[in-house]
PDB file of C-alpha atoms in Angstrom:
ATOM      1  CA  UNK A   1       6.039 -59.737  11.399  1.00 89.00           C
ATOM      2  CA  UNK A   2       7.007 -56.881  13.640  1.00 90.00           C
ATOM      3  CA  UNK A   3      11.063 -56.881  14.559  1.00 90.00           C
ATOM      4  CA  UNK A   4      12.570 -54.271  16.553  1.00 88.00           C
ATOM      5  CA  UNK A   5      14.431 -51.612  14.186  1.00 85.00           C
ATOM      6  CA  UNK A   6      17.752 -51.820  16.318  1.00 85.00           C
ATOM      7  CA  UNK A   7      21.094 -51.712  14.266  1.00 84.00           C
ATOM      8  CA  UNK A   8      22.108 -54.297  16.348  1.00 82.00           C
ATOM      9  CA  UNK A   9      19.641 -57.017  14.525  1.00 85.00           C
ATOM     10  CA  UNK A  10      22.049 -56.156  11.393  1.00 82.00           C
ATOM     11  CA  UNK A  11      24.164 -59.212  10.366  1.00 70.00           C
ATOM     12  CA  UNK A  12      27.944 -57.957  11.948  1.00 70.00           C
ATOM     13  CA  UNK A  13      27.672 -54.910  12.874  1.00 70.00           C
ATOM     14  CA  UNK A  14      28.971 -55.325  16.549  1.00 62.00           C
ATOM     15  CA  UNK A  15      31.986 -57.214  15.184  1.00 59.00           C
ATOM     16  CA  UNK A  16      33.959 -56.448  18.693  1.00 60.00           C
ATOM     17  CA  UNK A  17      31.657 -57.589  21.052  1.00 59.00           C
ATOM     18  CA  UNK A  18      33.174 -60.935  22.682  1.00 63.00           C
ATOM     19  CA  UNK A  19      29.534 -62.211  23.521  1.00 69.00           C
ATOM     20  CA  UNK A  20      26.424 -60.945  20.246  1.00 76.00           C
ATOM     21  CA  UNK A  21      23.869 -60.025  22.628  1.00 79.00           C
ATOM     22  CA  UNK A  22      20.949 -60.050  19.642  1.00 84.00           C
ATOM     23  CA  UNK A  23      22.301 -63.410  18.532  1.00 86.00           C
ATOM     24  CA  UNK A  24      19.028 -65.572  19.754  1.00 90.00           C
ATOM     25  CA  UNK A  25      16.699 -62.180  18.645  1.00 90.00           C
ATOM     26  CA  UNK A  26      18.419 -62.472  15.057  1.00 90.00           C
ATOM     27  CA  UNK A  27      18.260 -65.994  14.845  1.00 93.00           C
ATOM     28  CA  UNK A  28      14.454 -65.842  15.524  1.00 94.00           C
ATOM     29  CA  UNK A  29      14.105 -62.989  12.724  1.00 93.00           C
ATOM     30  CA  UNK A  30      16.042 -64.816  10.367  1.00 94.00           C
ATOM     31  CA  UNK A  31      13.630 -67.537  10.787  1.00 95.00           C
ATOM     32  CA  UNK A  32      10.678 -65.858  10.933  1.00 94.00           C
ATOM     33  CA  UNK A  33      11.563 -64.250   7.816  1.00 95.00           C
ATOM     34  CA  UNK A  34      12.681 -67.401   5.649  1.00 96.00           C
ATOM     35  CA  UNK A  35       8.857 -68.542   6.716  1.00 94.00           C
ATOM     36  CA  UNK A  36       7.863 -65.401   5.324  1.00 94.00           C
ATOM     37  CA  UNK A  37       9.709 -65.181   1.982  1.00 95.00           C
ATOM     38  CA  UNK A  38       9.203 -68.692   1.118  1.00 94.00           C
ATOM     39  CA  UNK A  39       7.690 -69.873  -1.482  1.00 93.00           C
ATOM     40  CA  UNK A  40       9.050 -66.437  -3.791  1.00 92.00           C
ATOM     41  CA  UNK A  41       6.835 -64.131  -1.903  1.00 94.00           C
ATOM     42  CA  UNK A  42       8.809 -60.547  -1.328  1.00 95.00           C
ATOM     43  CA  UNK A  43       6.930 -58.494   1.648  1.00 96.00           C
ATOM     44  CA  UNK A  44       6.250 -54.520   2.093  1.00 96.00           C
ATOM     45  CA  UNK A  45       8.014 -53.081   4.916  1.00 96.00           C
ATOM     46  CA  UNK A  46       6.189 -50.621   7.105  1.00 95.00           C
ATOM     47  CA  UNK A  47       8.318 -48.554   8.995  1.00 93.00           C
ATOM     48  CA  UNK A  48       7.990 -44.756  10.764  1.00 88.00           C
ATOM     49  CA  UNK A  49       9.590 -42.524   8.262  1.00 88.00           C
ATOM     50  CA  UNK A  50       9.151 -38.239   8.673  1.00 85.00           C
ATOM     51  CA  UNK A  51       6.879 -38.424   5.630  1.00 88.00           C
ATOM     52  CA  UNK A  52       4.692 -40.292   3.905  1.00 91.00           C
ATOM     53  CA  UNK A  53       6.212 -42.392   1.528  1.00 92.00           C
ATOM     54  CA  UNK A  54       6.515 -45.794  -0.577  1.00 93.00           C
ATOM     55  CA  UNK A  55       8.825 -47.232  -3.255  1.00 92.00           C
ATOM     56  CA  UNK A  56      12.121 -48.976  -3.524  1.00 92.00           C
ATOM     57  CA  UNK A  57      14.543 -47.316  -1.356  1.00 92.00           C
ATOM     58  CA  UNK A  58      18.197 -47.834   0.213  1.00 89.00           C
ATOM     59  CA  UNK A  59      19.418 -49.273   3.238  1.00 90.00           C
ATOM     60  CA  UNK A  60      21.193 -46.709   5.446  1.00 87.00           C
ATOM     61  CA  UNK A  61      21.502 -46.229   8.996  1.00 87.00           C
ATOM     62  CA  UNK A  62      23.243 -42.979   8.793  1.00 84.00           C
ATOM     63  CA  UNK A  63      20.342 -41.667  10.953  1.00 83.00           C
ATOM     64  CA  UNK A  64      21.449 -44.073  13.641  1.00 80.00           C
ATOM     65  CA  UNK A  65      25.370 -42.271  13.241  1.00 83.00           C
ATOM     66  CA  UNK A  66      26.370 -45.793  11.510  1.00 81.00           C
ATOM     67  CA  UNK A  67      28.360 -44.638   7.448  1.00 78.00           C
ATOM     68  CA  UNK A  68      27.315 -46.765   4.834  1.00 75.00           C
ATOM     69  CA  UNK A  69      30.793 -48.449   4.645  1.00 73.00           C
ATOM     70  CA  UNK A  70      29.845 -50.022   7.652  1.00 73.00           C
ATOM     71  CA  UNK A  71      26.827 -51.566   6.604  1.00 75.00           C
ATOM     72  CA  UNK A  72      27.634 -55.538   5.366  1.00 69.00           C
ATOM     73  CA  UNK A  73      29.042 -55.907   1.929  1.00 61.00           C
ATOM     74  CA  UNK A  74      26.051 -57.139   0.164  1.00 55.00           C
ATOM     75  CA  UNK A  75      25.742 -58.319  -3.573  1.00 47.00           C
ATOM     76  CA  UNK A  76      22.393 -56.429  -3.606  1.00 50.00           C
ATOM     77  CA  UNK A  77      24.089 -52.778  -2.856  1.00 53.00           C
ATOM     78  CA  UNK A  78      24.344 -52.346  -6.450  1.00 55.00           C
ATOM     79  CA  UNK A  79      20.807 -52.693  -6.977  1.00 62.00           C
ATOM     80  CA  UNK A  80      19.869 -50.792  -4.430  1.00 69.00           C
ATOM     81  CA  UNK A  81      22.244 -47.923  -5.182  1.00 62.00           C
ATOM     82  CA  UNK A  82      19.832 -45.160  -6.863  1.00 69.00           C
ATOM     83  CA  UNK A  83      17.122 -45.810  -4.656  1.00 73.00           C
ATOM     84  CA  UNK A  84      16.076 -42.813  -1.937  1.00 86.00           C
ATOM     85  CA  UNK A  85      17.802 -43.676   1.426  1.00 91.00           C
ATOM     86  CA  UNK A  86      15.072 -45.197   3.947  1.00 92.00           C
ATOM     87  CA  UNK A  87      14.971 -44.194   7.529  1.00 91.00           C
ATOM     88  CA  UNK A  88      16.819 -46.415  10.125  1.00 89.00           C
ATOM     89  CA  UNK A  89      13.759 -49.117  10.691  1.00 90.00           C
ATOM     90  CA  UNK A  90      13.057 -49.407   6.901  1.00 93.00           C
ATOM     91  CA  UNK A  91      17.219 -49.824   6.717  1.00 92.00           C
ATOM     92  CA  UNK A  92      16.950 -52.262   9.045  1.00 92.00           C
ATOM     93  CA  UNK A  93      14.208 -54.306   8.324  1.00 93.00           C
ATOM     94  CA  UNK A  94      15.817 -54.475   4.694  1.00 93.00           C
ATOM     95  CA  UNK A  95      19.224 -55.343   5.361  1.00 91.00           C
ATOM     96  CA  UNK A  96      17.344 -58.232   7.965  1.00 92.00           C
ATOM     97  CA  UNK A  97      15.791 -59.354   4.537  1.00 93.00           C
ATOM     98  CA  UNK A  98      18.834 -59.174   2.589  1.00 90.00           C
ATOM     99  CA  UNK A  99      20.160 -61.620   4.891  1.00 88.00           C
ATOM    100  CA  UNK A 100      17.559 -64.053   3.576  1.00 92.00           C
ATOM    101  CA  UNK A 101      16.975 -62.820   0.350  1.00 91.00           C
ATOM    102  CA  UNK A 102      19.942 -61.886  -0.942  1.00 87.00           C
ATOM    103  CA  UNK A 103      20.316 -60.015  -4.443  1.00 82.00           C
ATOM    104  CA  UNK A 104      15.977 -60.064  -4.288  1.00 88.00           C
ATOM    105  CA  UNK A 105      15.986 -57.424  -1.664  1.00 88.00           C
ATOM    106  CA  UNK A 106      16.492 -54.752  -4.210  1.00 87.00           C
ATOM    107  CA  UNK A 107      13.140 -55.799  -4.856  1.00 91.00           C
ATOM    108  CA  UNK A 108      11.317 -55.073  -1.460  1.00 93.00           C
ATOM    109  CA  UNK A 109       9.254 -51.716  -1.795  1.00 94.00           C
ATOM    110  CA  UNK A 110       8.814 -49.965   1.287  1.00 95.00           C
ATOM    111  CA  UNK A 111       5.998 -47.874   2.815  1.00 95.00           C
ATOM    112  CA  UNK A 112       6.850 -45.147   5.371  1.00 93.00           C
ATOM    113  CA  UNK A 113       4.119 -43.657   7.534  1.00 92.00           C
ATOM    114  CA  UNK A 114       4.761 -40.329   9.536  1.00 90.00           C
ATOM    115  CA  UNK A 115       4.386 -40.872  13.380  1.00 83.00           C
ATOM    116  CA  UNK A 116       1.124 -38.901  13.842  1.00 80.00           C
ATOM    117  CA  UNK A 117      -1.429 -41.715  12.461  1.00 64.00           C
ATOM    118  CA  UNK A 118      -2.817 -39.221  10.023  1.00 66.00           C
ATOM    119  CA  UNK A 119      -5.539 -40.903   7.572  1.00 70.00           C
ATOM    120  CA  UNK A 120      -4.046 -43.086   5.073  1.00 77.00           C
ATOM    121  CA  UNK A 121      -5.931 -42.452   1.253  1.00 80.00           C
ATOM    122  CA  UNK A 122      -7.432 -45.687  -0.598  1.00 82.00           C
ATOM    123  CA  UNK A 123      -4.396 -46.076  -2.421  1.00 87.00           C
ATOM    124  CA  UNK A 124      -2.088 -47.018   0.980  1.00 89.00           C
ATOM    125  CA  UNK A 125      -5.460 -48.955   2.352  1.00 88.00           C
ATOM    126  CA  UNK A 126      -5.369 -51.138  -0.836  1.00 92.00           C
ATOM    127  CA  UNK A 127      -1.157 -51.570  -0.820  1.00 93.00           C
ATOM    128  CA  UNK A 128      -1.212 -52.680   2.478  1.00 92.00           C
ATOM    129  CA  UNK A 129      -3.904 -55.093   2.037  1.00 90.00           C
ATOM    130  CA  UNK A 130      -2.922 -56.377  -1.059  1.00 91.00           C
ATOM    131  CA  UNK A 131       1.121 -57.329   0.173  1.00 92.00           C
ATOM    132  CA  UNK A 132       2.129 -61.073   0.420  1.00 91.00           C
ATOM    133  CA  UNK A 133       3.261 -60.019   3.826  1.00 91.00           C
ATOM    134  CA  UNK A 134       4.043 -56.992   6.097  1.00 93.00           C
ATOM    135  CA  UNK A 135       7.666 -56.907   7.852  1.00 94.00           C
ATOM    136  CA  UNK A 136       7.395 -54.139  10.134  1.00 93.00           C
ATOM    137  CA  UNK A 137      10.034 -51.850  12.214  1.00 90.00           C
ATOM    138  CA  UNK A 138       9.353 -51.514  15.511  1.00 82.00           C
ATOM    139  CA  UNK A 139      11.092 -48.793  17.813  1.00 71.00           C
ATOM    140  CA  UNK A 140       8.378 -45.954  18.187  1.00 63.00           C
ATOM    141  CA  UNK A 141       9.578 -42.278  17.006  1.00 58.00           C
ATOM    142  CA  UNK A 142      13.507 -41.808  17.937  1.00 58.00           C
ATOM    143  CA  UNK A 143      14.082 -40.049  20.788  1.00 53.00           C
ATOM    144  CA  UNK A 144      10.579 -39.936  21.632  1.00 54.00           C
ATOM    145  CA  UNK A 145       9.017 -41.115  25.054  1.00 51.00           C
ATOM    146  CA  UNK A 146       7.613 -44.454  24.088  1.00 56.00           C
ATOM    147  CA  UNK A 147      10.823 -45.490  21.958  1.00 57.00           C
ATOM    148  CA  UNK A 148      11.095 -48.705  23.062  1.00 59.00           C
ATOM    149  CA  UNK A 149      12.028 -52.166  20.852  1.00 57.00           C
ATOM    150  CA  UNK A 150       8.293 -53.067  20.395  1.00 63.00           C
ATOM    151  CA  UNK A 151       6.873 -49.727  20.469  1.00 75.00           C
ATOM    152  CA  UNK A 152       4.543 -48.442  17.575  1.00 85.00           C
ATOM    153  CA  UNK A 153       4.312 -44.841  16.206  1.00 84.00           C
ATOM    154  CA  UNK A 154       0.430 -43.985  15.623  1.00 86.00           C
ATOM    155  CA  UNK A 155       0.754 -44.095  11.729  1.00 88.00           C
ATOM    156  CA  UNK A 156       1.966 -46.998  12.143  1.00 90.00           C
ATOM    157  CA  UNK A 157      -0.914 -48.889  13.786  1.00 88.00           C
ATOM    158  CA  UNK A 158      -2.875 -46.962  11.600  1.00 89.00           C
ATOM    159  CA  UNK A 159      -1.193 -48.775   8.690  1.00 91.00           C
ATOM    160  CA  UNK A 160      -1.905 -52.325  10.643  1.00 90.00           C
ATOM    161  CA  UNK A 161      -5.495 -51.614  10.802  1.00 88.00           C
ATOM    162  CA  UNK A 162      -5.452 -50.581   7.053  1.00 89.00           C
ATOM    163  CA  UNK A 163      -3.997 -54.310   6.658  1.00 89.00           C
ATOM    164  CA  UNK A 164      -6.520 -55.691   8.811  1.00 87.00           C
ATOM    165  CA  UNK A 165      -4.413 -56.392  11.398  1.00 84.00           C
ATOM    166  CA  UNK A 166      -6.624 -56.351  13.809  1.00 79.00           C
ATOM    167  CA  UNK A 167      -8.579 -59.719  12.556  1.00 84.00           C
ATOM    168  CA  UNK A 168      -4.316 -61.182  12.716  1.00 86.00           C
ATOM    169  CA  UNK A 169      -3.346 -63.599  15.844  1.00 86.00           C
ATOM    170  CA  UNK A 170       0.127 -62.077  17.356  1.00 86.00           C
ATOM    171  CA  UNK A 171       2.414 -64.842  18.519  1.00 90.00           C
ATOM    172  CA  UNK A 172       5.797 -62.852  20.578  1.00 89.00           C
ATOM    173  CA  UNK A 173       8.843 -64.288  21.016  1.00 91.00           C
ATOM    174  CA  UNK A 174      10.336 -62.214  23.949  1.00 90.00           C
ATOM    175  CA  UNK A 175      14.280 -61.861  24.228  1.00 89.00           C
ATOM    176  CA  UNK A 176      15.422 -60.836  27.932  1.00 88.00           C
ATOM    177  CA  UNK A 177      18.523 -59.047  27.521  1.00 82.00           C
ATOM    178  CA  UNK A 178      21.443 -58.618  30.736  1.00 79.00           C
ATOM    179  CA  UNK A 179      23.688 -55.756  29.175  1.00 76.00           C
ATOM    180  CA  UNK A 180      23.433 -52.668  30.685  1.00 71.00           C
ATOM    181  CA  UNK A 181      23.193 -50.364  27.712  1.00 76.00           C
ATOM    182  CA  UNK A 182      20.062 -52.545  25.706  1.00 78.00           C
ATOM    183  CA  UNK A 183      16.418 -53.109  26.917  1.00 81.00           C
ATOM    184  CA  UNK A 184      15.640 -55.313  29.360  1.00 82.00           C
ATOM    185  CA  UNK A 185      14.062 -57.426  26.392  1.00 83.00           C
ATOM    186  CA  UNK A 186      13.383 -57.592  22.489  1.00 85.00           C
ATOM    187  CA  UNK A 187      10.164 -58.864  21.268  1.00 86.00           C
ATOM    188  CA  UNK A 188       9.925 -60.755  17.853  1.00 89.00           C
ATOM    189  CA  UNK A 189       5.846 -60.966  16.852  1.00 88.00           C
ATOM    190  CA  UNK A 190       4.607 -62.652  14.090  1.00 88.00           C
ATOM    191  CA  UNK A 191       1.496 -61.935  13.028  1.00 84.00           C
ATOM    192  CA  UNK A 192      -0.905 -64.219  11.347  1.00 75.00           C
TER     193      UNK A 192
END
C-alpha cells in the first residue's frame, strides 16, 4: 500500500485542532493496514531516505521539526530505541503500523532508496520481492517540485518495479481536503 508520509496521518499529533482533518485518510490506512498485517504477516516499508539503506530503524520525525517527545507514547519505543533514526516517511509509515501492530512494529525492517532511481543490486531486487507486503511513503523528495501526498521519488518506483509492481492492480481511495494549509486531496492506494 502506498500512504502519504504526512505527520498528520500520525495517531494525535494535531491534538488542538477542533475538527482532525486526516481523520477519514487515517481511518482508511488503519484499515488498509489491519488487511495487510493480518494473518501475522509484518511488511517492508519503502520510503525515500538520502541513502541507500535497510534494517530496523526508529521512528522520528525530527526531520519534519516534530521532537521525539511528541511522537505517541508507544509500548514499542523501547524496542525500537537503538535502532538508526528513519527519515520522516519511514517514521511515518512505522508509527501508522504501530497503531495496528503494536509492540510487533519493532519488528518492521525498512528499506530506504535515495531519490535518484539509481540501480538497485540483486540483493534489494530479491528483498523487495520476497516481503509479505510493501507499505510505502509517499510525498516525493521534501522540498522538491513534485512533493506532493502521492508523489514518488525515482528510486522509489524503481524499488516498485523491483517488486513487480507493475504486474499489481492499484485501487485509490482519494481524500478531498477544505483547509487551506493541506492538499487539495490525500490518496490512499492499495496495491494488489
Amino acid at each position: 500500500m502506498i500512504l502519504p508520509a504526512t505527520p498528520l496521518l500520525v495517531p494525535g499529533l494535531a491534538p488542538g485542532l477542533r475538527a482532525d482533518p486526516l481523520r477519514a485518510v487515517r481511518g482508511a490506512v488503519r484499515a488498509a493496514l489491519a488487511e495487510l498485517v493480518a494473518g501475522g504477516r509484518l511488511p517492508l516499508v519503502l520510503a525515500h531516505g538520502p541513502a541507500l539503506r535497510h534494517g530496523r530503524m526508529r521512528p522520528s520525525l525530527a526531520g519534519a521539526g516534530i521532537g521525539d517527545r511528541w511522537l505517541p507514547d508507544l509500548s514499542t519505543a523501547a524496542s525500537w530505541a537503538d535502532g538508526a533514526p528513519a527519515g520522516t516517511g519511514a517514521s511515518v509509515a512505522l508509527l501508522a503500523l504501530a497503531d495496528v501492530l503494536g509492540d510487533r512494529a519493532a519488528d518492521v525492517e525498512t528499506l530506504e532508496v535515495p531519490a535518484d532511481g539509481m540501480s538497485l543490486d540483486d540483493g534489494v531486487a530479491d528483498l523487495l520481492r520476497g516481503a509479505t507486503g510493501l507499505v510505502v511513503a509517499g510525498g516525493g523528495v521534501p522540498g522538491g517540485l513534485d512533493d506532493g501526498p502521492e508523489a514518488l521519488t525515482d528510486g522509489i518506483r524503481a524499488a516498485l518495479r523491483a517488486a513487480g509492481a507493475d504486474a499489481w492492480h492499484a485501487e485509490v481511495q482519494v481524500f478531498e481536503q477544505s483547509h487551506g494549509h493541506l492538499p487539495t486531496s490525500y490518496r490512499v492506494t492499495t496495491l494488489v
